[in-house]
Amino acid sequence: MTTYQRYVALGDSFTEGIGDPDPARPNGLRGWADRVADVLAERTDDFGYANLAIRGRKLAPIIDEQLQPALDLAPDLVTIHGGGNDVLRPRVNLDALAATYDAAIGRLVASGATVAMFTIFDPGNTGIYAAVRGRMAIFNEHVREIADTHNVTVVDMWRMREIDMSQVLDTDRMHLNAAGHHRMAIEVLDRLGISHDLVPYAPREFAALARREQWRENARWTREFLGPWVHRRVTGRSSGDNVTPKRPGLEPVR
């Protein structure tokens, strides 16, 4: 039975747990990484979990701010998700981004930790991310090549075709909801070969919206989510400004 005693999660909003609120947890969030940690903690009496992820972070700041603190904790398991906020910018050098990522993964692997990384989900040919779908695909191929080079685990979200995105996305259409984070925890545990008893949430039923209701919902989404996101990009701000890691050190989960 595989056991881990020191798990450190690195990344952005995906790993911090945005979309999966839990007022009882740090930053008011749970998320897939917390859910993975809950399972891992059941397998050993001496388990510590740290989550250094901060929403809005691009890959370079993730590495600059989180990598060395993670290594200082001497983890035996590290998960890292990054790059999603980079590929959404108007300009990005994907080759340079991949080189930076490759060097960081090399450092993590050299520490002796088991490492898992992620591809970005496939947004399809429609919707707000369709214009950067090709860029996402290229970045994902870099991720797979880096994983092959360093022999690390890949949780390949791009290939999770069986998942109905309407069931797992939050109302902001950008982040996973609680069902999505739960499902991602299952995927991570499965890829790591960790036995568990988690099962996907039951599908939700949605009432079909009339066209006028669809317009109203799209207007609400633009006003509450897309508008503020664009404003932050224009003003050079980030949703992660003044946010600190929710679990900066290794701590028990219970």
Coordinates of C-alpha atoms in Angstrom, one line a residue:
M1 CA 0.0 0.0 0.0
T2 CA 1.5 3.3 -1.1
T3 CA 1.6 6.0 1.7
Y4 CA 2.7 9.6 1.7
Q5 CA 3.5 11.5 4.9
R6 CA 4.3 15.0 3.6
Y7 CA 2.1 16.3 0.8
V8 CA 2.6 19.8 -0.7
A9 CA 0.3 21.3 -3.3
L10 CA 1.5 24.2 -5.6
G11 CA -0.3 26.3 -8.1
D12 CA -3.1 28.8 -8.7
S13 CA -6.8 29.0 -8.1
F14 CA -7.3 25.5 -9.3
T15 CA -5.2 24.1 -6.5
E16 CA -6.3 26.7 -3.9
G17 CA -9.8 25.4 -4.3
I18 CA -11.8 28.3 -5.8
G19 CA -15.3 27.1 -6.5
D20 CA -15.5 24.7 -3.6
P21 CA -16.3 26.9 -0.6
D22 CA -16.0 25.7 3.0
P23 CA -16.1 28.4 5.7
A24 CA -14.5 26.0 8.2
R25 CA -11.2 25.7 6.1
P26 CA -8.4 28.2 5.6
N27 CA -9.3 30.9 3.0
G28 CA -12.8 29.5 3.2
L29 CA -12.1 26.9 0.5
R30 CA -11.8 23.1 0.3
G31 CA -10.9 22.0 -3.2
W32 CA -9.5 18.8 -4.8
A33 CA -6.1 19.0 -3.0
D34 CA -7.7 19.1 0.4
R35 CA -9.9 16.1 -0.6
V36 CA -6.8 14.2 -1.7
A37 CA -5.1 15.1 1.6
D38 CA -8.1 13.8 3.5
V39 CA -7.7 10.4 1.8
L40 CA -3.9 10.3 2.3
A41 CA -4.2 11.1 5.9
E42 CA -6.3 8.0 6.5
R43 CA -3.3 5.8 5.4
T44 CA -0.8 6.9 8.0
D45 CA -0.7 8.3 11.6
D46 CA 2.0 10.8 10.7
F47 CA 0.7 13.0 7.9
G48 CA 1.2 16.6 7.1
Y49 CA -0.3 18.7 4.3
A50 CA 0.7 22.1 3.0
N51 CA -1.1 24.1 0.2
L52 CA 0.9 27.1 -1.1
A53 CA -1.3 27.8 -4.1
I54 CA -2.6 31.3 -4.7
R55 CA -5.4 32.3 -7.1
G56 CA -4.4 34.3 -10.2
R57 CA -0.8 33.3 -10.2
K58 CA 1.0 32.7 -13.5
L59 CA 3.6 30.0 -13.8
A60 CA 6.7 32.1 -13.1
P61 CA 5.4 33.5 -9.8
I62 CA 4.2 30.0 -8.8
I63 CA 7.8 28.8 -9.2
D64 CA 9.4 31.9 -7.8
E65 CA 7.2 32.1 -4.7
Q66 CA 6.3 28.5 -4.0
L67 CA 9.0 26.1 -5.2
Q68 CA 11.7 26.7 -2.6
P69 CA 9.3 26.9 0.3
A70 CA 7.9 23.6 -0.9
L71 CA 11.3 22.0 -1.1
D72 CA 12.1 23.3 2.4
L73 CA 9.3 21.2 3.7
A74 CA 10.9 18.0 2.3
P75 CA 7.8 16.6 0.8
D76 CA 7.4 13.1 -0.5
L77 CA 4.5 14.1 -2.7
V78 CA 4.1 17.3 -4.7
T79 CA 1.3 18.3 -7.1
I80 CA 1.8 21.4 -9.3
H81 CA -0.7 23.1 -11.6
G82 CA 0.3 26.2 -13.6
G83 CA 0.2 27.8 -17.0
G84 CA -3.5 28.3 -17.3
N85 CA -3.3 32.0 -16.4
D86 CA -0.4 32.4 -18.8
V87 CA -2.1 31.0 -21.9
L88 CA -5.1 33.3 -21.4
R89 CA -2.9 36.4 -21.7
P90 CA -2.7 38.2 -25.1
R91 CA 0.9 37.3 -25.6
V92 CA 2.9 34.3 -24.2
N93 CA 6.1 32.5 -25.3
L94 CA 5.1 28.9 -24.9
D95 CA 8.6 27.6 -25.5
A96 CA 10.1 29.8 -22.8
L97 CA 7.2 28.9 -20.5
A98 CA 7.9 25.2 -21.0
A99 CA 11.6 25.6 -20.4
T100 CA 10.8 27.3 -17.1
Y101 CA 8.4 24.6 -16.1
D102 CA 10.9 21.8 -17.1
A103 CA 13.6 23.3 -14.8
A104 CA 11.1 23.5 -11.9
I105 CA 10.0 19.9 -12.4
G106 CA 13.6 18.8 -12.5
R107 CA 14.2 20.4 -9.1
L108 CA 11.2 18.8 -7.6
V109 CA 12.1 15.4 -8.9
A110 CA 15.7 15.8 -7.7
S111 CA 14.4 16.2 -4.2
G112 CA 13.1 12.6 -4.3
A113 CA 9.4 13.6 -4.1
T114 CA 6.8 11.9 -6.2
V115 CA 5.5 14.6 -8.6
A116 CA 2.2 15.0 -10.4
M117 CA 1.4 17.8 -12.9
F118 CA -1.7 18.6 -15.0
T119 CA -2.7 19.5 -18.5
I120 CA -5.3 22.2 -19.1
F121 CA -8.9 21.1 -19.9
D122 CA -10.1 21.2 -23.4
P123 CA -12.5 24.2 -23.8
G124 CA -13.9 22.9 -27.2
N125 CA -14.6 25.0 -30.2
T126 CA -17.2 27.3 -28.6
G127 CA -17.3 29.5 -25.5
I128 CA -15.0 32.1 -24.0
Y129 CA -11.8 30.0 -24.3
A130 CA -12.3 28.8 -27.9
A131 CA -9.9 31.4 -29.3
V132 CA -7.0 30.1 -27.3
R133 CA -7.8 26.4 -27.6
G134 CA -4.8 25.8 -30.0
R135 CA -2.5 27.6 -27.5
M136 CA -3.8 25.3 -24.7
A137 CA -3.1 22.2 -26.8
I138 CA 0.5 23.2 -27.5
F139 CA 1.1 24.0 -23.8
N140 CA -0.4 20.6 -22.9
E141 CA 2.0 18.8 -25.3
H142 CA 4.9 20.6 -23.5
V143 CA 3.5 19.3 -20.2
R144 CA 3.4 15.8 -21.5
E145 CA 6.9 16.0 -22.8
I146 CA 8.2 17.4 -19.5
A147 CA 6.5 14.6 -17.7
D148 CA 8.0 12.0 -20.0
T149 CA 11.5 13.5 -19.5
H150 CA 11.3 13.5 -15.7
N151 CA 9.1 10.4 -15.4
V152 CA 6.4 12.1 -13.4
T153 CA 2.6 11.6 -13.2
V154 CA 0.3 13.6 -15.5
V155 CA -3.3 14.2 -14.7
D156 CA -4.4 14.8 -18.3
M157 CA -7.6 16.9 -18.0
W158 CA -7.5 17.6 -21.8
R159 CA -8.4 13.9 -22.4
M160 CA -11.2 13.6 -19.8
R161 CA -13.9 13.5 -22.5
E162 CA -16.3 11.6 -20.4
I163 CA -16.8 14.5 -18.0
D164 CA -19.8 16.8 -18.6
M165 CA -18.4 20.3 -18.1
S166 CA -21.8 21.6 -17.3
Q167 CA -21.8 19.4 -14.2
V168 CA -18.4 20.3 -12.8
L169 CA -18.0 24.1 -13.6
D170 CA -18.9 26.8 -11.1
T171 CA -21.2 29.7 -12.0
D172 CA -18.2 31.8 -13.0
R173 CA -17.6 29.3 -15.9
M174 CA -13.9 29.4 -15.1
H175 CA -13.4 27.2 -12.0
L176 CA -14.5 23.8 -10.8
N177 CA -17.5 23.6 -8.5
A178 CA -17.6 21.2 -5.5
A179 CA -18.6 18.3 -7.7
G180 CA -15.7 19.1 -10.1
H181 CA -13.1 19.3 -7.3
H182 CA -14.4 16.0 -5.9
R183 CA -14.1 14.4 -9.3
M184 CA -10.6 15.9 -9.7
A185 CA -9.5 14.4 -6.4
I186 CA -10.7 11.0 -7.7
E187 CA -8.6 11.5 -10.9
V188 CA -5.5 12.5 -8.9
L189 CA -5.8 9.5 -6.5
D190 CA -6.3 7.1 -9.4
R191 CA -3.3 8.4 -11.4
L192 CA -1.2 8.1 -8.2
G193 CA -2.4 4.5 -7.7
I194 CA -4.0 5.4 -4.3
S195 CA -6.9 3.2 -3.3
H196 CA -10.0 5.1 -2.1
D197 CA -13.8 4.9 -1.8
L198 CA -14.7 8.2 -3.5
V199 CA -17.3 8.1 -6.1
P200 CA -18.4 11.0 -8.4
Y201 CA -21.4 13.1 -7.3
A202 CA -24.7 12.3 -8.8
P203 CA -25.5 14.3 -12.0
R204 CA -27.5 17.5 -11.5
E205 CA -30.7 18.1 -13.5
F206 CA -31.0 21.5 -15.3
A207 CA -34.1 23.1 -16.5
A208 CA -33.9 24.2 -20.1
L209 CA -33.6 28.0 -20.4
A210 CA -35.6 30.0 -22.8
R211 CA -33.6 32.3 -25.1
R212 CA -34.4 35.4 -23.1
E213 CA -33.4 33.7 -19.9
Q214 CA -30.1 32.6 -21.6
W215 CA -29.4 36.3 -22.6
R216 CA -30.2 37.4 -19.0
E217 CA -27.9 34.7 -17.6
N218 CA -25.1 35.6 -20.0
A219 CA -25.5 39.3 -19.1
R220 CA -25.3 38.5 -15.4
W221 CA -22.2 36.4 -16.0
T222 CA -20.5 39.2 -18.0
R223 CA -21.3 41.7 -15.3
E224 CA -20.3 39.6 -12.3
F225 CA -17.4 37.6 -13.7
L226 CA -16.0 38.5 -17.1
G227 CA -16.1 42.2 -16.6
P228 CA -14.1 42.2 -13.3
W229 CA -11.6 39.6 -14.9
V230 CA -11.0 41.9 -17.9
H231 CA -10.6 44.9 -15.6
R232 CA -7.9 43.2 -13.5
R233 CA -6.0 42.3 -16.7
V234 CA -6.2 45.9 -18.0
T235 CA -5.1 47.4 -14.6
G236 CA -2.4 44.8 -13.9
R237 CA -4.1 43.5 -10.9
S238 CA -4.7 39.9 -9.8
S239 CA -7.4 38.1 -7.8
G240 CA -4.5 36.8 -5.7
D241 CA -3.3 40.3 -4.6
N242 CA -3.2 40.3 -0.8
V243 CA -4.1 36.6 -0.6
T244 CA -1.7 34.3 1.4
P245 CA -1.3 30.5 1.1
K246 CA -4.0 28.8 3.0
R247 CA -1.7 26.1 4.4
P248 CA 1.9 27.5 4.4
G249 CA 3.3 24.7 6.5
L250 CA 2.8 21.0 7.0
E251 CA -0.1 20.4 9.3
P252 CA -2.5 17.5 10.0
V253 CA -5.7 17.6 8.2
R254 CA -7.8 16.7 11.2

